[in-house]
């Protein structure tokens, strides 16, 4: 087996994943693109392990470690995306960037309407 075939396939997978991360707006599709990039790295690790004929199979062991890390990453990432969707009503990355912490007005400023904390100060 030539090393060029899996290396070219891994490069195509990685470029496809990179395009997905940079161009997509849906957070789920961004997570899927990151997984595609990790799979390209795993393909390279296994291909070079076979090509070098490593007796310890370090590439395959590192691939199993990467798969475990990717599974944990997608689990936590999906939980975060679901909580953001429940709170904000969207998983659009651009809209989430616009509603960052620094862009919202601070609570209890003079421009905000009366709340339970400052009702005694407001006269009718």
mmCIF file with all atom_site columns, C-alpha atoms in Angstrom:
data_model
loop_
_atom_site.group_PDB
_atom_site.id
_atom_site.type_symbol
_atom_site.label_atom_id
_atom_site.label_alt_id
_atom_site.label_comp_id
_atom_site.label_asym_id
_atom_site.label_entity_id
_atom_site.label_seq_id
_atom_site.pdbx_PDB_ins_code
_atom_site.Cartn_x
_atom_site.Cartn_y
_atom_site.Cartn_z
_atom_site.occupancy
_atom_site.B_iso_or_equiv
_atom_site.pdbx_formal_charge
_atom_site.auth_seq_id
_atom_site.auth_comp_id
_atom_site.auth_asym_id
_atom_site.auth_atom_id
_atom_site.pdbx_PDB_model_num
ATOM 1   C CA . UNK A 1 1   ? 0.000   0.000  0.000  1.00 0.00 ? 1   UNK A CA 1
ATOM 2   C CA . UNK A 1 2   ? 1.315   3.415  -0.920 1.00 0.00 ? 2   UNK A CA 1
ATOM 3   C CA . UNK A 1 3   ? 1.338   6.067  1.757  1.00 0.00 ? 3   UNK A CA 1
ATOM 4   C CA . UNK A 1 4   ? 0.045   8.679  -0.671 1.00 0.00 ? 4   UNK A CA 1
ATOM 5   C CA . UNK A 1 5   ? -3.503  7.279  -0.863 1.00 0.00 ? 5   UNK A CA 1
ATOM 6   C CA . UNK A 1 6   ? -4.464  7.594  2.825  1.00 0.00 ? 6   UNK A CA 1
ATOM 7   C CA . UNK A 1 7   ? -2.497  10.842 3.135  1.00 0.00 ? 7   UNK A CA 1
ATOM 8   C CA . UNK A 1 8   ? -4.421  12.455 0.267  1.00 0.00 ? 8   UNK A CA 1
ATOM 9   C CA . UNK A 1 9   ? -7.714  11.147 1.631  1.00 0.00 ? 9   UNK A CA 1
ATOM 10  C CA . UNK A 1 10  ? -6.866  12.505 5.094  1.00 0.00 ? 10  UNK A CA 1
ATOM 11  C CA . UNK A 1 11  ? -5.933  15.877 3.602  1.00 0.00 ? 11  UNK A CA 1
ATOM 12  C CA . UNK A 1 12  ? -9.267  16.029 1.758  1.00 0.00 ? 12  UNK A CA 1
ATOM 13  C CA . UNK A 1 13  ? -11.169 15.087 4.919  1.00 0.00 ? 13  UNK A CA 1
ATOM 14  C CA . UNK A 1 14  ? -9.291  17.675 6.955  1.00 0.00 ? 14  UNK A CA 1
ATOM 15  C CA . UNK A 1 15  ? -9.900  20.420 4.378  1.00 0.00 ? 15  UNK A CA 1
ATOM 16  C CA . UNK A 1 16  ? -13.590 19.532 4.257  1.00 0.00 ? 16  UNK A CA 1
ATOM 17  C CA . UNK A 1 17  ? -13.779 19.730 8.051  1.00 0.00 ? 17  UNK A CA 1
ATOM 18  C CA . UNK A 1 18  ? -11.908 23.032 8.090  1.00 0.00 ? 18  UNK A CA 1
ATOM 19  C CA . UNK A 1 19  ? -14.315 24.474 5.532  1.00 0.00 ? 19  UNK A CA 1
ATOM 20  C CA . UNK A 1 20  ? -17.226 23.274 7.668  1.00 0.00 ? 20  UNK A CA 1
ATOM 21  C CA . UNK A 1 21  ? -15.836 24.963 10.776 1.00 0.00 ? 21  UNK A CA 1
ATOM 22  C CA . UNK A 1 22  ? -15.201 28.251 9.002  1.00 0.00 ? 22  UNK A CA 1
ATOM 23  C CA . UNK A 1 23  ? -18.325 28.445 6.832  1.00 0.00 ? 23  UNK A CA 1
ATOM 24  C CA . UNK A 1 24  ? -21.146 26.900 8.873  1.00 0.00 ? 24  UNK A CA 1
ATOM 25  C CA . UNK A 1 25  ? -23.340 28.835 11.234 1.00 0.00 ? 25  UNK A CA 1
ATOM 26  C CA . UNK A 1 26  ? -25.118 25.972 12.964 1.00 0.00 ? 26  UNK A CA 1
ATOM 27  C CA . UNK A 1 27  ? -23.262 24.794 16.061 1.00 0.00 ? 27  UNK A CA 1
ATOM 28  C CA . UNK A 1 28  ? -24.127 21.132 15.455 1.00 0.00 ? 28  UNK A CA 1
ATOM 29  C CA . UNK A 1 29  ? -22.556 21.256 11.996 1.00 0.00 ? 29  UNK A CA 1
ATOM 30  C CA . UNK A 1 30  ? -19.466 22.924 13.449 1.00 0.00 ? 30  UNK A CA 1
ATOM 31  C CA . UNK A 1 31  ? -19.117 20.050 15.931 1.00 0.00 ? 31  UNK A CA 1
ATOM 32  C CA . UNK A 1 32  ? -19.524 17.529 13.110 1.00 0.00 ? 32  UNK A CA 1
ATOM 33  C CA . UNK A 1 33  ? -16.808 19.313 11.139 1.00 0.00 ? 33  UNK A CA 1
ATOM 34  C CA . UNK A 1 34  ? -14.434 19.138 14.106 1.00 0.00 ? 34  UNK A CA 1
ATOM 35  C CA . UNK A 1 35  ? -15.089 15.395 14.292 1.00 0.00 ? 35  UNK A CA 1
ATOM 36  C CA . UNK A 1 36  ? -14.294 15.099 10.582 1.00 0.00 ? 36  UNK A CA 1
ATOM 37  C CA . UNK A 1 37  ? -10.969 16.830 11.181 1.00 0.00 ? 37  UNK A CA 1
ATOM 38  C CA . UNK A 1 38  ? -10.172 14.470 14.066 1.00 0.00 ? 38  UNK A CA 1
ATOM 39  C CA . UNK A 1 39  ? -10.967 11.475 11.864 1.00 0.00 ? 39  UNK A CA 1
ATOM 40  C CA . UNK A 1 40  ? -8.511  12.771 9.258  1.00 0.00 ? 40  UNK A CA 1
ATOM 41  C CA . UNK A 1 41  ? -5.820  12.912 11.936 1.00 0.00 ? 41  UNK A CA 1
ATOM 42  C CA . UNK A 1 42  ? -6.699  9.374  13.045 1.00 0.00 ? 42  UNK A CA 1
ATOM 43  C CA . UNK A 1 43  ? -6.396  8.140  9.462  1.00 0.00 ? 43  UNK A CA 1
ATOM 44  C CA . UNK A 1 44  ? -2.918  9.680  9.224  1.00 0.00 ? 44  UNK A CA 1
ATOM 45  C CA . UNK A 1 45  ? -1.865  8.126  12.529 1.00 0.00 ? 45  UNK A CA 1
ATOM 46  C CA . UNK A 1 46  ? -2.899  4.636  11.467 1.00 0.00 ? 46  UNK A CA 1
ATOM 47  C CA . UNK A 1 47  ? -1.448  4.994  7.953  1.00 0.00 ? 47  UNK A CA 1
ATOM 48  C CA . UNK A 1 48  ? 1.944   6.101  9.234  1.00 0.00 ? 48  UNK A CA 1
ATOM 49  C CA . UNK A 1 49  ? 1.888   3.374  11.876 1.00 0.00 ? 49  UNK A CA 1
ATOM 50  C CA . UNK A 1 50  ? 1.404   0.747  9.170  1.00 0.00 ? 50  UNK A CA 1
ATOM 51  C CA . UNK A 1 51  ? 3.943   2.378  6.861  1.00 0.00 ? 51  UNK A CA 1
ATOM 52  C CA . UNK A 1 52  ? 6.662   2.578  9.525  1.00 0.00 ? 52  UNK A CA 1
ATOM 53  C CA . UNK A 1 53  ? 5.911   -0.979 10.761 1.00 0.00 ? 53  UNK A CA 1
ATOM 54  C CA . UNK A 1 54  ? 6.108   0.086  14.374 1.00 0.00 ? 54  UNK A CA 1
ATOM 55  C CA . UNK A 1 55  ? 6.265   -2.940 16.676 1.00 0.00 ? 55  UNK A CA 1
ATOM 56  C CA . UNK A 1 56  ? 4.617   -1.054 19.534 1.00 0.00 ? 56  UNK A CA 1
ATOM 57  C CA . UNK A 1 57  ? 1.785   0.246  17.308 1.00 0.00 ? 57  UNK A CA 1
ATOM 58  C CA . UNK A 1 58  ? 2.045   3.681  18.883 1.00 0.00 ? 58  UNK A CA 1
ATOM 59  C CA . UNK A 1 59  ? -0.030  5.268  16.108 1.00 0.00 ? 59  UNK A CA 1
ATOM 60  C CA . UNK A 1 60  ? -2.926  2.926  16.735 1.00 0.00 ? 60  UNK A CA 1
ATOM 61  C CA . UNK A 1 61  ? -2.726  3.447  20.487 1.00 0.00 ? 61  UNK A CA 1
ATOM 62  C CA . UNK A 1 62  ? -2.740  7.218  20.000 1.00 0.00 ? 62  UNK A CA 1
ATOM 63  C CA . UNK A 1 63  ? -5.700  6.824  17.652 1.00 0.00 ? 63  UNK A CA 1
ATOM 64  C CA . UNK A 1 64  ? -7.691  5.016  20.356 1.00 0.00 ? 64  UNK A CA 1
ATOM 65  C CA . UNK A 1 65  ? -6.831  7.813  22.790 1.00 0.00 ? 65  UNK A CA 1
ATOM 66  C CA . UNK A 1 66  ? -7.962  10.408 20.238 1.00 0.00 ? 66  UNK A CA 1
ATOM 67  C CA . UNK A 1 67  ? -11.247 8.568  19.685 1.00 0.00 ? 67  UNK A CA 1
ATOM 68  C CA . UNK A 1 68  ? -11.917 8.565  23.448 1.00 0.00 ? 68  UNK A CA 1
ATOM 69  C CA . UNK A 1 69  ? -11.170 12.300 23.678 1.00 0.00 ? 69  UNK A CA 1
ATOM 70  C CA . UNK A 1 70  ? -13.394 12.991 20.655 1.00 0.00 ? 70  UNK A CA 1
ATOM 71  C CA . UNK A 1 71  ? -16.280 11.072 22.222 1.00 0.00 ? 71  UNK A CA 1
ATOM 72  C CA . UNK A 1 72  ? -16.010 13.112 25.409 1.00 0.00 ? 72  UNK A CA 1
ATOM 73  C CA . UNK A 1 73  ? -15.722 16.338 23.403 1.00 0.00 ? 73  UNK A CA 1
ATOM 74  C CA . UNK A 1 74  ? -18.826 15.655 21.346 1.00 0.00 ? 74  UNK A CA 1
ATOM 75  C CA . UNK A 1 75  ? -20.803 14.693 24.453 1.00 0.00 ? 75  UNK A CA 1
ATOM 76  C CA . UNK A 1 76  ? -19.938 17.869 26.311 1.00 0.00 ? 76  UNK A CA 1
ATOM 77  C CA . UNK A 1 77  ? -20.248 20.015 23.188 1.00 0.00 ? 77  UNK A CA 1
ATOM 78  C CA . UNK A 1 78  ? -23.698 18.646 22.403 1.00 0.00 ? 78  UNK A CA 1
ATOM 79  C CA . UNK A 1 79  ? -24.828 19.260 25.981 1.00 0.00 ? 79  UNK A CA 1
ATOM 80  C CA . UNK A 1 80  ? -23.638 22.873 25.766 1.00 0.00 ? 80  UNK A CA 1
ATOM 81  C CA . UNK A 1 81  ? -25.354 23.395 22.406 1.00 0.00 ? 81  UNK A CA 1
ATOM 82  C CA . UNK A 1 82  ? -28.638 21.959 23.745 1.00 0.00 ? 82  UNK A CA 1
ATOM 83  C CA . UNK A 1 83  ? -28.557 24.234 26.798 1.00 0.00 ? 83  UNK A CA 1
ATOM 84  C CA . UNK A 1 84  ? -27.796 27.279 24.635 1.00 0.00 ? 84  UNK A CA 1
ATOM 85  C CA . UNK A 1 85  ? -30.651 26.319 22.306 1.00 0.00 ? 85  UNK A CA 1
ATOM 86  C CA . UNK A 1 86  ? -33.055 26.008 25.237 1.00 0.00 ? 86  UNK A CA 1
ATOM 87  C CA . UNK A 1 87  ? -32.028 29.373 26.667 1.00 0.00 ? 87  UNK A CA 1
ATOM 88  C CA . UNK A 1 88  ? -31.653 31.421 23.474 1.00 0.00 ? 88  UNK A CA 1
ATOM 89  C CA . UNK A 1 89  ? -33.937 29.597 21.038 1.00 0.00 ? 89  UNK A CA 1
ATOM 90  C CA . UNK A 1 90  ? -31.239 29.276 18.358 1.00 0.00 ? 90  UNK A CA 1
ATOM 91  C CA . UNK A 1 91  ? -27.984 27.469 17.726 1.00 0.00 ? 91  UNK A CA 1
ATOM 92  C CA . UNK A 1 92  ? -26.761 30.002 15.164 1.00 0.00 ? 92  UNK A CA 1
ATOM 93  C CA . UNK A 1 93  ? -23.145 30.809 15.991 1.00 0.00 ? 93  UNK A CA 1
ATOM 94  C CA . UNK A 1 94  ? -23.353 34.390 14.658 1.00 0.00 ? 94  UNK A CA 1
ATOM 95  C CA . UNK A 1 95  ? -26.352 35.248 16.843 1.00 0.00 ? 95  UNK A CA 1
ATOM 96  C CA . UNK A 1 96  ? -24.665 33.774 19.888 1.00 0.00 ? 96  UNK A CA 1
ATOM 97  C CA . UNK A 1 97  ? -21.637 35.939 19.220 1.00 0.00 ? 97  UNK A CA 1
ATOM 98  C CA . UNK A 1 98  ? -23.867 39.046 19.101 1.00 0.00 ? 98  UNK A CA 1
ATOM 99  C CA . UNK A 1 99  ? -25.445 38.304 22.489 1.00 0.00 ? 99  UNK A CA 1
ATOM 100 C CA . UNK A 1 100 ? -22.158 37.982 24.349 1.00 0.00 ? 100 UNK A CA 1
ATOM 101 C CA . UNK A 1 101 ? -21.859 39.147 27.939 1.00 0.00 ? 101 UNK A CA 1
ATOM 102 C CA . UNK A 1 102 ? -20.248 42.480 27.126 1.00 0.00 ? 102 UNK A CA 1
ATOM 103 C CA . UNK A 1 103 ? -23.057 43.621 24.789 1.00 0.00 ? 103 UNK A CA 1
ATOM 104 C CA . UNK A 1 104 ? -25.999 43.372 27.188 1.00 0.00 ? 104 UNK A CA 1
ATOM 105 C CA . UNK A 1 105 ? -26.895 46.293 29.486 1.00 0.00 ? 105 UNK A CA 1
ATOM 106 C CA . UNK A 1 106 ? -26.117 45.871 33.147 1.00 0.00 ? 106 UNK A CA 1
ATOM 107 C CA . UNK A 1 107 ? -29.069 45.195 35.479 1.00 0.00 ? 107 UNK A CA 1
ATOM 108 C CA . UNK A 1 108 ? -30.526 47.998 37.663 1.00 0.00 ? 108 UNK A CA 1
ATOM 109 C CA . UNK A 1 109 ? -29.263 50.827 35.467 1.00 0.00 ? 109 UNK A CA 1
ATOM 110 C CA . UNK A 1 110 ? -31.326 54.037 35.323 1.00 0.00 ? 110 UNK A CA 1
ATOM 111 C CA . UNK A 1 111 ? -32.654 53.161 31.849 1.00 0.00 ? 111 UNK A CA 1
ATOM 112 C CA . UNK A 1 112 ? -34.192 49.848 32.898 1.00 0.00 ? 112 UNK A CA 1
ATOM 113 C CA . UNK A 1 113 ? -37.831 49.636 33.994 1.00 0.00 ? 113 UNK A CA 1
ATOM 114 C CA . UNK A 1 114 ? -38.781 49.140 37.620 1.00 0.00 ? 114 UNK A CA 1
ATOM 115 C CA . UNK A 1 115 ? -38.091 45.712 39.038 1.00 0.00 ? 115 UNK A CA 1
ATOM 116 C CA . UNK A 1 116 ? -38.705 44.095 42.400 1.00 0.00 ? 116 UNK A CA 1
ATOM 117 C CA . UNK A 1 117 ? -35.371 45.462 43.685 1.00 0.00 ? 117 UNK A CA 1
ATOM 118 C CA . UNK A 1 118 ? -35.948 49.133 42.873 1.00 0.00 ? 118 UNK A CA 1
ATOM 119 C CA . UNK A 1 119 ? -39.762 49.569 43.067 1.00 0.00 ? 119 UNK A CA 1
ATOM 120 C CA . UNK A 1 120 ? -39.557 51.518 46.289 1.00 0.00 ? 120 UNK A CA 1
ATOM 121 C CA . UNK A 1 121 ? -37.477 54.195 44.556 1.00 0.00 ? 121 UNK A CA 1
ATOM 122 C CA . UNK A 1 122 ? -39.967 54.695 41.730 1.00 0.00 ? 122 UNK A CA 1
ATOM 123 C CA . UNK A 1 123 ? -42.838 57.094 42.519 1.00 0.00 ? 123 UNK A CA 1
ATOM 124 C CA . UNK A 1 124 ? -46.187 56.818 40.793 1.00 0.00 ? 124 UNK A CA 1
#
